[in-house]
Amino acid sequence: MRTREARVGELPLLQEIERAAGGCFREVGMDEVADDEPFSVAELAAFLGAGLAWVAVDGADRPVAYLVAERVDGALHVEQVSVHPSYARRGVGRSLLECAAARAAAEGVPALTLTTFADVPWNAPYYARCGFRPVPEDALGPGLREVRAREAAHGLDRWPRLVMRRAL
């Protein structure tokens, strides 16, 4: 699967991908997560403007997955990665993670970080297979603590969550 930087005109499509991907959370009783609205076009545009928004595209160059990131505590933090369910289990998410890792490494950034649900099979267990390791709460920097606080305020702490890090 080919990856590239996202384009402004594709931002509404990225919202559709996230809504479709979110539906999988219904299968594990997390309807509130499935119903959560994706980033707004303006929020996605900010990631794009920072040069930290990538898509995986099909043969017609149409996005089927995306990843957006931000710089947090000296690492590149994966804020969101969503794969359309019809492209799941094909290595698409991994290709986006590798794209972000390559960008981070090229900039001399030592790691990727992310937050995820601990017990959802396509979340923490998947990221562990991609080389991410849990970060203890007492080892979090101020930026990651702020990320976790925003998530808690949004209600995501109803389910076990954790921060993970992949050294580059």
Tab-separated table of N, CA and C in Angstrom:
chain	number	residue	atom	x	y	z
A	1	MET	N	0.852	-1.176	0.000
A	1	MET	CA	0.000	0.000	0.000
A	1	MET	C	0.891	1.230	0.000
A	2	ARG	N	0.616	2.142	-0.893
A	2	ARG	CA	1.400	3.363	-1.003
A	2	ARG	C	0.918	4.382	0.025
A	3	THR	N	1.882	5.087	0.634
A	3	THR	CA	1.553	6.165	1.574
A	3	THR	C	2.109	7.472	1.009
A	4	ARG	N	1.455	8.556	1.412
A	4	ARG	CA	1.882	9.892	1.002
A	4	ARG	C	1.286	10.896	1.969
A	5	GLU	N	1.697	12.159	1.819
A	5	GLU	CA	1.105	13.199	2.640
A	5	GLU	C	-0.357	13.396	2.233
A	6	ALA	N	-1.187	13.704	3.209
A	6	ALA	CA	-2.602	13.988	2.932
A	6	ALA	C	-2.712	15.319	2.201
A	7	ARG	N	-3.864	15.528	1.565
A	7	ARG	CA	-4.148	16.775	0.843
A	7	ARG	C	-5.399	17.425	1.427
A	8	VAL	N	-5.447	18.731	1.332
A	8	VAL	CA	-6.558	19.487	1.920
A	8	VAL	C	-7.918	18.965	1.468
A	9	GLY	N	-8.083	18.722	0.186
A	9	GLY	CA	-9.369	18.272	-0.333
A	9	GLY	C	-9.799	16.905	0.174
A	10	GLU	N	-8.878	16.164	0.788
A	10	GLU	CA	-9.185	14.818	1.281
A	10	GLU	C	-9.643	14.800	2.735
A	11	LEU	N	-9.565	15.931	3.418
A	11	LEU	CA	-9.862	15.933	4.849
A	11	LEU	C	-11.265	15.416	5.185
A	12	PRO	N	-12.317	15.781	4.434
A	12	PRO	CA	-13.625	15.186	4.736
A	12	PRO	C	-13.635	13.657	4.558
A	13	LEU	N	-12.865	13.157	3.620
A	13	LEU	CA	-12.767	11.711	3.430
A	13	LEU	C	-12.095	11.055	4.638
A	14	LEU	N	-11.120	11.735	5.230
A	14	LEU	CA	-10.478	11.186	6.420
A	14	LEU	C	-11.488	11.050	7.558
A	15	GLN	N	-12.399	12.004	7.656
A	15	GLN	CA	-13.464	11.892	8.662
A	15	GLN	C	-14.327	10.663	8.402
A	16	GLU	N	-14.644	10.405	7.137
A	16	GLU	CA	-15.445	9.228	6.792
A	16	GLU	C	-14.703	7.948	7.148
A	17	ILE	N	-13.407	7.907	6.892
A	17	ILE	CA	-12.605	6.726	7.232
A	17	ILE	C	-12.650	6.491	8.731
A	18	GLU	N	-12.496	7.554	9.515
A	18	GLU	CA	-12.514	7.393	10.972
A	18	GLU	C	-13.878	6.917	11.468
A	19	ARG	N	-14.949	7.462	10.913
A	19	ARG	CA	-16.289	7.000	11.315
A	19	ARG	C	-16.459	5.510	11.002
A	20	ALA	N	-16.045	5.101	9.817
A	20	ALA	CA	-16.172	3.680	9.431
A	20	ALA	C	-15.314	2.806	10.335
A	21	ALA	N	-14.085	3.216	10.592
A	21	ALA	CA	-13.187	2.435	11.445
A	21	ALA	C	-13.718	2.364	12.869
A	22	GLY	N	-14.315	3.436	13.336
A	22	GLY	CA	-14.850	3.466	14.689
A	22	GLY	C	-15.954	2.462	14.921
A	23	GLY	N	-16.663	2.085	13.864
A	23	GLY	CA	-17.742	1.111	13.998
A	23	GLY	C	-17.289	-0.207	14.585
A	24	CYS	N	-16.031	-0.552	14.414
A	24	CYS	CA	-15.497	-1.809	14.956
A	24	CYS	C	-15.584	-1.857	16.476
A	25	PHE	N	-15.616	-0.697	17.117
A	25	PHE	CA	-15.682	-0.676	18.575
A	25	PHE	C	-17.026	-1.193	19.095
A	26	ARG	N	-18.050	-1.200	18.262
A	26	ARG	CA	-19.342	-1.773	18.686
A	26	ARG	C	-19.191	-3.256	18.989
A	27	GLU	N	-18.299	-3.923	18.260
A	27	GLU	CA	-18.093	-5.362	18.441
A	27	GLU	C	-17.565	-5.702	19.826
A	28	VAL	N	-16.950	-4.743	20.504
A	28	VAL	CA	-16.396	-4.990	21.835
A	28	VAL	C	-17.134	-4.184	22.908
A	29	GLY	N	-18.367	-3.760	22.601
A	29	GLY	CA	-19.211	-3.080	23.579
A	29	GLY	C	-18.814	-1.657	23.893
A	30	MET	N	-18.114	-1.008	22.974
A	30	MET	CA	-17.667	0.368	23.201
A	30	MET	C	-18.392	1.308	22.243
A	31	ASP	N	-19.721	1.319	22.344
A	31	ASP	CA	-20.542	2.118	21.440
A	31	ASP	C	-20.214	3.611	21.519
A	32	GLU	N	-19.866	4.102	22.712
A	32	GLU	CA	-19.545	5.519	22.856
A	32	GLU	C	-18.323	5.894	22.022
A	33	VAL	N	-17.365	4.997	21.935
A	33	VAL	CA	-16.189	5.253	21.110
A	33	VAL	C	-16.587	5.220	19.636
A	34	ALA	N	-17.421	4.253	19.280
A	34	ALA	CA	-17.885	4.154	17.893
A	34	ALA	C	-18.644	5.401	17.469
A	35	ASP	N	-19.385	5.984	18.388
A	35	ASP	CA	-20.207	7.157	18.067
A	35	ASP	C	-19.451	8.477	18.171
A	36	ASP	N	-18.226	8.437	18.677
A	36	ASP	CA	-17.457	9.658	18.862
A	36	ASP	C	-17.166	10.289	17.505
A	37	GLU	N	-17.335	11.590	17.427
A	37	GLU	CA	-17.079	12.304	16.176
A	37	GLU	C	-15.577	12.386	15.904
A	38	PRO	N	-15.188	12.282	14.652
A	38	PRO	CA	-13.768	12.414	14.314
A	38	PRO	C	-13.306	13.860	14.467
A	39	PHE	N	-12.010	14.069	14.274
A	39	PHE	CA	-11.494	15.423	14.243
A	39	PHE	C	-12.273	16.243	13.219
A	40	SER	N	-12.434	17.523	13.490
A	40	SER	CA	-13.059	18.418	12.521
A	40	SER	C	-12.093	18.640	11.354
A	41	VAL	N	-12.601	19.170	10.260
A	41	VAL	CA	-11.743	19.487	9.121
A	41	VAL	C	-10.675	20.495	9.549
A	42	ALA	N	-11.049	21.469	10.385
A	42	ALA	CA	-10.074	22.463	10.852
A	42	ALA	C	-8.976	21.804	11.682
A	43	GLU	N	-9.346	20.864	12.548
A	43	GLU	CA	-8.339	20.169	13.351
A	43	GLU	C	-7.419	19.333	12.460
A	44	LEU	N	-8.006	18.638	11.489
A	44	LEU	CA	-7.188	17.859	10.558
A	44	LEU	C	-6.272	18.770	9.742
A	45	ALA	N	-6.786	19.933	9.369
A	45	ALA	CA	-5.976	20.885	8.598
A	45	ALA	C	-4.761	21.352	9.393
A	46	ALA	N	-4.885	21.453	10.710
A	46	ALA	CA	-3.738	21.847	11.536
A	46	ALA	C	-2.635	20.792	11.477
A	47	PHE	N	-3.008	19.513	11.534
A	47	PHE	CA	-2.008	18.446	11.393
A	47	PHE	C	-1.365	18.518	10.008
A	48	LEU	N	-2.200	18.742	9.005
A	48	LEU	CA	-1.706	18.839	7.632
A	48	LEU	C	-0.735	20.015	7.495
A	49	GLY	N	-1.117	21.145	8.061
A	49	GLY	CA	-0.266	22.332	8.001
A	49	GLY	C	1.075	22.134	8.679
A	50	ALA	N	1.107	21.275	9.678
A	50	ALA	CA	2.356	20.967	10.378
A	50	ALA	C	3.177	19.912	9.633
A	51	GLY	N	2.622	19.399	8.536
A	51	GLY	CA	3.319	18.357	7.779
A	51	GLY	C	3.265	17.005	8.447
A	52	LEU	N	2.236	16.778	9.280
A	52	LEU	CA	2.150	15.553	10.068
A	52	LEU	C	0.828	14.819	9.834
A	53	ALA	N	0.439	14.716	8.567
A	53	ALA	CA	-0.781	13.981	8.187
A	53	ALA	C	-0.469	13.157	6.944
A	54	TRP	N	-0.638	11.851	7.076
A	54	TRP	CA	-0.348	10.942	5.971
A	54	TRP	C	-1.545	10.063	5.674
A	55	VAL	N	-1.615	9.600	4.448
A	55	VAL	CA	-2.676	8.684	4.036
A	55	VAL	C	-2.054	7.469	3.359
A	56	ALA	N	-2.759	6.363	3.438
A	56	ALA	CA	-2.476	5.188	2.615
A	56	ALA	C	-3.544	5.214	1.533
A	57	VAL	N	-3.139	4.984	0.297
A	57	VAL	CA	-4.068	5.125	-0.820
A	57	VAL	C	-4.199	3.827	-1.606
A	58	ASP	N	-5.365	3.685	-2.223
A	58	ASP	CA	-5.602	2.533	-3.085
A	58	ASP	C	-5.013	2.794	-4.477
A	59	GLY	N	-5.267	1.904	-5.414
A	59	GLY	CA	-4.717	2.029	-6.757
A	59	GLY	C	-5.170	3.261	-7.507
A	60	ALA	N	-6.299	3.839	-7.096
A	60	ALA	CA	-6.810	5.058	-7.728
A	60	ALA	C	-6.358	6.316	-6.974
A	61	ASP	N	-5.400	6.160	-6.055
A	61	ASP	CA	-4.864	7.255	-5.254
A	61	ASP	C	-5.910	7.841	-4.303
A	62	ARG	N	-6.869	7.048	-3.907
A	62	ARG	CA	-7.912	7.470	-2.963
A	62	ARG	C	-7.543	6.975	-1.565
A	63	PRO	N	-7.540	7.860	-0.560
A	63	PRO	CA	-7.197	7.436	0.798
A	63	PRO	C	-8.131	6.343	1.334
A	64	VAL	N	-7.505	5.343	1.969
A	64	VAL	CA	-8.249	4.266	2.628
A	64	VAL	C	-7.899	4.204	4.114
A	65	ALA	N	-6.910	4.995	4.517
A	65	ALA	CA	-6.472	5.052	5.910
A	65	ALA	C	-5.684	6.338	6.099
A	66	TYR	N	-5.569	6.760	7.362
A	66	TYR	CA	-4.771	7.955	7.616
A	66	TYR	C	-4.142	7.897	8.992
A	67	LEU	N	-3.109	8.720	9.156
A	67	LEU	CA	-2.429	8.894	10.433
A	67	LEU	C	-2.117	10.375	10.578
A	68	VAL	N	-2.404	10.916	11.755
A	68	VAL	CA	-2.006	12.281	12.086
A	68	VAL	C	-1.191	12.232	13.368
A	69	ALA	N	-0.214	13.130	13.451
A	69	ALA	CA	0.698	13.124	14.593
A	69	ALA	C	0.992	14.549	15.036
A	70	GLU	N	1.605	14.645	16.203
A	70	GLU	CA	2.058	15.922	16.733
A	70	GLU	C	3.330	15.679	17.529
A	71	ARG	N	4.056	16.722	17.780
A	71	ARG	CA	5.286	16.609	18.559
A	71	ARG	C	4.944	16.784	20.040
A	72	VAL	N	5.288	15.765	20.822
A	72	VAL	CA	4.984	15.781	22.254
A	72	VAL	C	6.197	15.236	23.009
A	73	ASP	N	6.679	15.991	23.952
A	73	ASP	CA	7.781	15.560	24.826
A	73	ASP	C	8.982	15.026	24.049
A	74	GLY	N	9.312	15.655	22.937
A	74	GLY	CA	10.481	15.255	22.170
A	74	GLY	C	10.288	14.059	21.267
A	75	ALA	N	9.084	13.517	21.217
A	75	ALA	CA	8.781	12.370	20.357
A	75	ALA	C	7.726	12.789	19.337
A	76	LEU	N	7.525	11.942	18.351
A	76	LEU	CA	6.414	12.137	17.420
A	76	LEU	C	5.262	11.299	17.956
A	77	HIS	N	4.202	11.970	18.376
A	77	HIS	CA	3.057	11.312	19.004
A	77	HIS	C	1.981	11.040	17.968
A	78	VAL	N	1.628	9.779	17.805
A	78	VAL	CA	0.569	9.377	16.882
A	78	VAL	C	-0.753	9.714	17.559
A	79	GLU	N	-1.400	10.738	17.055
A	79	GLU	CA	-2.656	11.191	17.648
A	79	GLU	C	-3.828	10.333	17.185
A	80	GLN	N	-3.808	9.925	15.943
A	80	GLN	CA	-4.900	9.102	15.408
A	80	GLN	C	-4.386	8.311	14.221
A	81	VAL	N	-4.749	7.057	14.176
A	81	VAL	CA	-4.534	6.239	12.980
A	81	VAL	C	-5.830	5.466	12.774
A	82	SER	N	-6.393	5.587	11.577
A	82	SER	CA	-7.658	4.922	11.253
A	82	SER	C	-7.541	4.269	9.888
A	83	VAL	N	-8.012	3.025	9.834
A	83	VAL	CA	-8.014	2.261	8.590
A	83	VAL	C	-9.458	1.896	8.280
A	84	HIS	N	-9.888	2.162	7.054
A	84	HIS	CA	-11.244	1.770	6.670
A	84	HIS	C	-11.359	0.259	6.839
A	85	PRO	N	-12.470	-0.226	7.435
A	85	PRO	CA	-12.601	-1.659	7.696
A	85	PRO	C	-12.411	-2.555	6.468
A	86	SER	N	-12.741	-2.065	5.294
A	86	SER	CA	-12.573	-2.907	4.108
A	86	SER	C	-11.102	-3.096	3.738
A	87	TYR	N	-10.206	-2.367	4.396
A	87	TYR	CA	-8.764	-2.510	4.160
A	87	TYR	C	-8.031	-3.013	5.402
A	88	ALA	N	-8.774	-3.403	6.427
A	88	ALA	CA	-8.169	-3.874	7.670
A	88	ALA	C	-7.437	-5.201	7.444
A	89	ARG	N	-6.465	-5.436	8.293
A	89	ARG	CA	-5.689	-6.684	8.310
A	89	ARG	C	-4.898	-6.918	7.027
A	90	ARG	N	-4.446	-5.826	6.436
A	90	ARG	CA	-3.623	-5.903	5.221
A	90	ARG	C	-2.295	-5.172	5.387
A	91	GLY	N	-1.974	-4.774	6.601
A	91	GLY	CA	-0.725	-4.062	6.835
A	91	GLY	C	-0.792	-2.572	6.549
A	92	VAL	N	-1.991	-2.053	6.340
A	92	VAL	CA	-2.145	-0.639	5.999
A	92	VAL	C	-1.765	0.254	7.179
A	93	GLY	N	-2.270	-0.070	8.361
A	93	GLY	CA	-1.927	0.719	9.543
A	93	GLY	C	-0.432	0.681	9.816
A	94	ARG	N	0.147	-0.490	9.680
A	94	ARG	CA	1.588	-0.638	9.897
A	94	ARG	C	2.374	0.219	8.895
A	95	SER	N	1.916	0.274	7.645
A	95	SER	CA	2.630	1.088	6.656
A	95	SER	C	2.585	2.568	7.036
A	96	LEU	N	1.479	3.020	7.609
A	96	LEU	CA	1.400	4.406	8.064
A	96	LEU	C	2.303	4.648	9.271
A	97	LEU	N	2.356	3.698	10.180
A	97	LEU	CA	3.257	3.826	11.323
A	97	LEU	C	4.708	3.893	10.846
A	98	GLU	N	5.048	3.079	9.848
A	98	GLU	CA	6.414	3.110	9.318
A	98	GLU	C	6.710	4.439	8.632
A	99	CYS	N	5.724	5.004	7.975
A	99	CYS	CA	5.876	6.320	7.346
A	99	CYS	C	6.179	7.375	8.414
A	100	ALA	N	5.414	7.355	9.500
A	100	ALA	CA	5.643	8.302	10.593
A	100	ALA	C	7.007	8.060	11.237
A	101	ALA	N	7.386	6.798	11.406
A	101	ALA	CA	8.680	6.467	12.004
A	101	ALA	C	9.820	6.967	11.124
A	102	ALA	N	9.684	6.813	9.820
A	102	ALA	CA	10.726	7.278	8.902
A	102	ALA	C	10.870	8.792	8.991
A	103	ARG	N	9.761	9.487	9.062
A	103	ARG	CA	9.795	10.953	9.181
A	103	ARG	C	10.478	11.357	10.482
A	104	ALA	N	10.075	10.704	11.581
A	104	ALA	CA	10.664	11.022	12.876
A	104	ALA	C	12.168	10.758	12.862
A	105	ALA	N	12.566	9.607	12.353
A	105	ALA	CA	13.988	9.257	12.322
A	105	ALA	C	14.776	10.250	11.481
A	106	ALA	N	14.209	10.673	10.358
A	106	ALA	CA	14.887	11.639	9.489
A	106	ALA	C	15.099	12.980	10.188
A	107	GLU	N	14.228	13.291	11.140
A	107	GLU	CA	14.337	14.541	11.903
A	107	GLU	C	15.152	14.364	13.183
A	108	GLY	N	15.647	13.153	13.416
A	108	GLY	CA	16.409	12.896	14.628
A	108	GLY	C	15.558	12.721	15.866
A	109	VAL	N	14.271	12.476	15.679
A	109	VAL	CA	13.358	12.256	16.798
A	109	VAL	C	13.552	10.810	17.281
A	110	PRO	N	13.710	10.611	18.579
A	110	PRO	CA	14.095	9.288	19.066
A	110	PRO	C	12.986	8.247	19.187
A	111	ALA	N	11.723	8.670	19.098
A	111	ALA	CA	10.658	7.696	19.357
A	111	ALA	C	9.319	8.155	18.789
A	112	LEU	N	8.456	7.164	18.614
A	112	LEU	CA	7.028	7.401	18.390
A	112	LEU	C	6.331	7.093	19.704
A	113	THR	N	5.289	7.847	20.012
A	113	THR	CA	4.438	7.525	21.155
A	113	THR	C	2.995	7.517	20.689
A	114	LEU	N	2.147	6.906	21.499
A	114	LEU	CA	0.708	6.920	21.244
A	114	LEU	C	-0.009	6.536	22.522
A	115	THR	N	-1.303	6.792	22.562
A	115	THR	CA	-2.160	6.304	23.641
A	115	THR	C	-3.176	5.378	23.004
A	116	THR	N	-3.601	4.385	23.761
A	116	THR	CA	-4.453	3.364	23.168
A	116	THR	C	-5.241	2.632	24.240
A	117	PHE	N	-6.234	1.883	23.802
A	117	PHE	CA	-7.001	1.036	24.718
A	117	PHE	C	-6.205	-0.231	24.988
A	118	ALA	N	-6.042	-0.551	26.261
A	118	ALA	CA	-5.205	-1.678	26.664
A	118	ALA	C	-5.767	-3.027	26.236
A	119	ASP	N	-7.094	-3.174	26.255
A	119	ASP	CA	-7.691	-4.494	26.077
A	119	ASP	C	-8.383	-4.721	24.737
A	120	VAL	N	-8.274	-3.793	23.814
A	120	VAL	CA	-8.900	-3.945	22.500
A	120	VAL	C	-7.873	-4.597	21.573
A	121	PRO	N	-8.198	-5.752	20.972
A	121	PRO	CA	-7.203	-6.510	20.202
A	121	PRO	C	-6.484	-5.718	19.119
A	122	TRP	N	-7.171	-4.796	18.452
A	122	TRP	CA	-6.526	-4.032	17.383
A	122	TRP	C	-5.918	-2.729	17.917
A	123	ASN	N	-5.798	-2.620	19.217
A	123	ASN	CA	-5.150	-1.465	19.829
A	123	ASN	C	-3.842	-1.924	20.499
A	124	ALA	N	-3.740	-1.924	21.816
A	124	ALA	CA	-2.455	-2.194	22.476
A	124	ALA	C	-1.779	-3.488	22.005
A	125	PRO	N	-2.488	-4.607	21.890
A	125	PRO	CA	-1.796	-5.818	21.418
A	125	PRO	C	-1.229	-5.650	19.999
A	126	TYR	N	-1.950	-4.959	19.156
A	126	TYR	CA	-1.465	-4.701	17.797
A	126	TYR	C	-0.212	-3.833	17.830
A	127	TYR	N	-0.273	-2.730	18.604
A	127	TYR	CA	0.875	-1.830	18.662
A	127	TYR	C	2.095	-2.521	19.260
A	128	ALA	N	1.881	-3.441	20.194
A	128	ALA	CA	3.003	-4.214	20.741
A	128	ALA	C	3.676	-5.020	19.626
A	129	ARG	N	2.882	-5.589	18.730
A	129	ARG	CA	3.455	-6.331	17.598
A	129	ARG	C	4.208	-5.402	16.648
A	130	CYS	N	3.876	-4.116	16.682
A	130	CYS	CA	4.551	-3.119	15.841
A	130	CYS	C	5.756	-2.498	16.549
A	131	GLY	N	6.134	-3.017	17.703
A	131	GLY	CA	7.328	-2.557	18.393
A	131	GLY	C	7.119	-1.539	19.497
A	132	PHE	N	5.879	-1.211	19.816
A	132	PHE	CA	5.598	-0.263	20.895
A	132	PHE	C	5.598	-1.000	22.230
A	133	ARG	N	6.043	-0.298	23.274
A	133	ARG	CA	6.066	-0.853	24.624
A	133	ARG	C	5.348	0.101	25.569
A	134	PRO	N	4.648	-0.445	26.578
A	134	PRO	CA	3.956	0.420	27.541
A	134	PRO	C	4.928	1.338	28.279
A	135	VAL	N	4.453	2.542	28.564
A	135	VAL	CA	5.212	3.522	29.340
A	135	VAL	C	4.506	3.658	30.687
A	136	PRO	N	5.221	3.429	31.783
A	136	PRO	CA	4.587	3.598	33.100
A	136	PRO	C	4.134	5.045	33.315
A	137	GLU	N	3.045	5.185	34.048
A	137	GLU	CA	2.493	6.520	34.317
A	137	GLU	C	3.538	7.458	34.915
A	138	ASP	N	4.384	6.944	35.801
A	138	ASP	CA	5.355	7.822	36.462
A	138	ASP	C	6.514	8.218	35.552
A	139	ALA	N	6.555	7.679	34.332
A	139	ALA	CA	7.606	8.032	33.374
A	139	ALA	C	7.110	8.988	32.289
A	140	LEU	N	5.850	9.417	32.386
A	140	LEU	CA	5.289	10.304	31.370
A	140	LEU	C	5.798	11.726	31.546
A	141	GLY	N	6.102	12.360	30.416
A	141	GLY	CA	6.470	13.770	30.429
A	141	GLY	C	5.230	14.631	30.535
A	142	PRO	N	5.404	15.930	30.670
A	142	PRO	CA	4.257	16.829	30.839
A	142	PRO	C	3.306	16.830	29.638
A	143	GLY	N	3.845	16.713	28.437
A	143	GLY	CA	2.985	16.692	27.255
A	143	GLY	C	2.091	15.462	27.206
A	144	LEU	N	2.665	14.303	27.502
A	144	LEU	CA	1.857	13.082	27.507
A	144	LEU	C	0.858	13.083	28.660
A	145	ARG	N	1.228	13.678	29.772
A	145	ARG	CA	0.258	13.811	30.879
A	145	ARG	C	-0.929	14.674	30.433
A	146	GLU	N	-0.630	15.715	29.669
A	146	GLU	CA	-1.706	16.569	29.155
A	146	GLU	C	-2.582	15.804	28.160
A	147	VAL	N	-1.971	15.019	27.299
A	147	VAL	CA	-2.741	14.190	26.355
A	147	VAL	C	-3.678	13.270	27.131
A	148	ARG	N	-3.152	12.598	28.140
A	148	ARG	CA	-3.974	11.681	28.946
A	148	ARG	C	-5.096	12.427	29.667
A	149	ALA	N	-4.827	13.629	30.157
A	149	ALA	CA	-5.856	14.421	30.839
A	149	ALA	C	-6.974	14.789	29.862
A	150	ARG	N	-6.614	15.180	28.629
A	150	ARG	CA	-7.641	15.487	27.611
A	150	ARG	C	-8.484	14.256	27.322
A	151	GLU	N	-7.849	13.107	27.214
A	151	GLU	CA	-8.591	11.871	26.948
A	151	GLU	C	-9.537	11.540	28.093
A	152	ALA	N	-9.061	11.709	29.310
A	152	ALA	CA	-9.912	11.440	30.478
A	152	ALA	C	-11.103	12.386	30.496
A	153	ALA	N	-10.871	13.660	30.191
A	153	ALA	CA	-11.959	14.638	30.150
A	153	ALA	C	-12.972	14.294	29.065
A	154	HIS	N	-12.502	13.627	28.035
A	154	HIS	CA	-13.368	13.209	26.920
A	154	HIS	C	-14.095	11.899	27.236
A	155	GLY	N	-13.800	11.275	28.365
A	155	GLY	CA	-14.476	10.050	28.775
A	155	GLY	C	-13.806	8.760	28.336
A	156	LEU	N	-12.627	8.859	27.747
A	156	LEU	CA	-11.984	7.643	27.250
A	156	LEU	C	-11.446	6.747	28.359
A	157	ASP	N	-11.305	7.268	29.560
A	157	ASP	CA	-10.794	6.458	30.663
A	157	ASP	C	-11.847	5.516	31.250
A	158	ARG	N	-13.001	5.446	30.626
A	158	ARG	CA	-13.996	4.452	31.049
A	158	ARG	C	-13.480	3.048	30.808
A	159	TRP	N	-12.492	2.933	29.906
A	159	TRP	CA	-11.868	1.661	29.570
A	159	TRP	C	-10.371	1.804	29.837
A	160	PRO	N	-9.699	0.717	30.196
A	160	PRO	CA	-8.251	0.820	30.479
A	160	PRO	C	-7.470	1.361	29.274
A	161	ARG	N	-6.648	2.375	29.546
A	161	ARG	CA	-5.828	3.004	28.510
A	161	ARG	C	-4.378	2.996	28.952
A	162	LEU	N	-3.511	3.115	27.976
A	162	LEU	CA	-2.110	3.225	28.304
A	162	LEU	C	-1.368	4.006	27.238
A	163	VAL	N	-0.214	4.487	27.628
A	163	VAL	CA	0.693	5.176	26.723
A	163	VAL	C	1.713	4.137	26.278
A	164	MET	N	2.046	4.161	24.997
A	164	MET	CA	3.057	3.248	24.466
A	164	MET	C	4.107	4.053	23.702
A	165	ARG	N	5.313	3.497	23.644
A	165	ARG	CA	6.446	4.175	23.006
A	165	ARG	C	7.213	3.163	22.160
A	166	ARG	N	7.662	3.617	21.016
A	166	ARG	CA	8.522	2.804	20.149
A	166	ARG	C	9.805	3.587	19.879
A	167	ALA	N	10.904	3.068	20.372
A	167	ALA	CA	12.196	3.716	20.130
A	167	ALA	C	12.548	3.564	18.652
A	168	LEU	N	13.193	4.588	18.114
A	168	LEU	CA	13.590	4.560	16.699
A	168	LEU	C	15.107	4.451	16.559
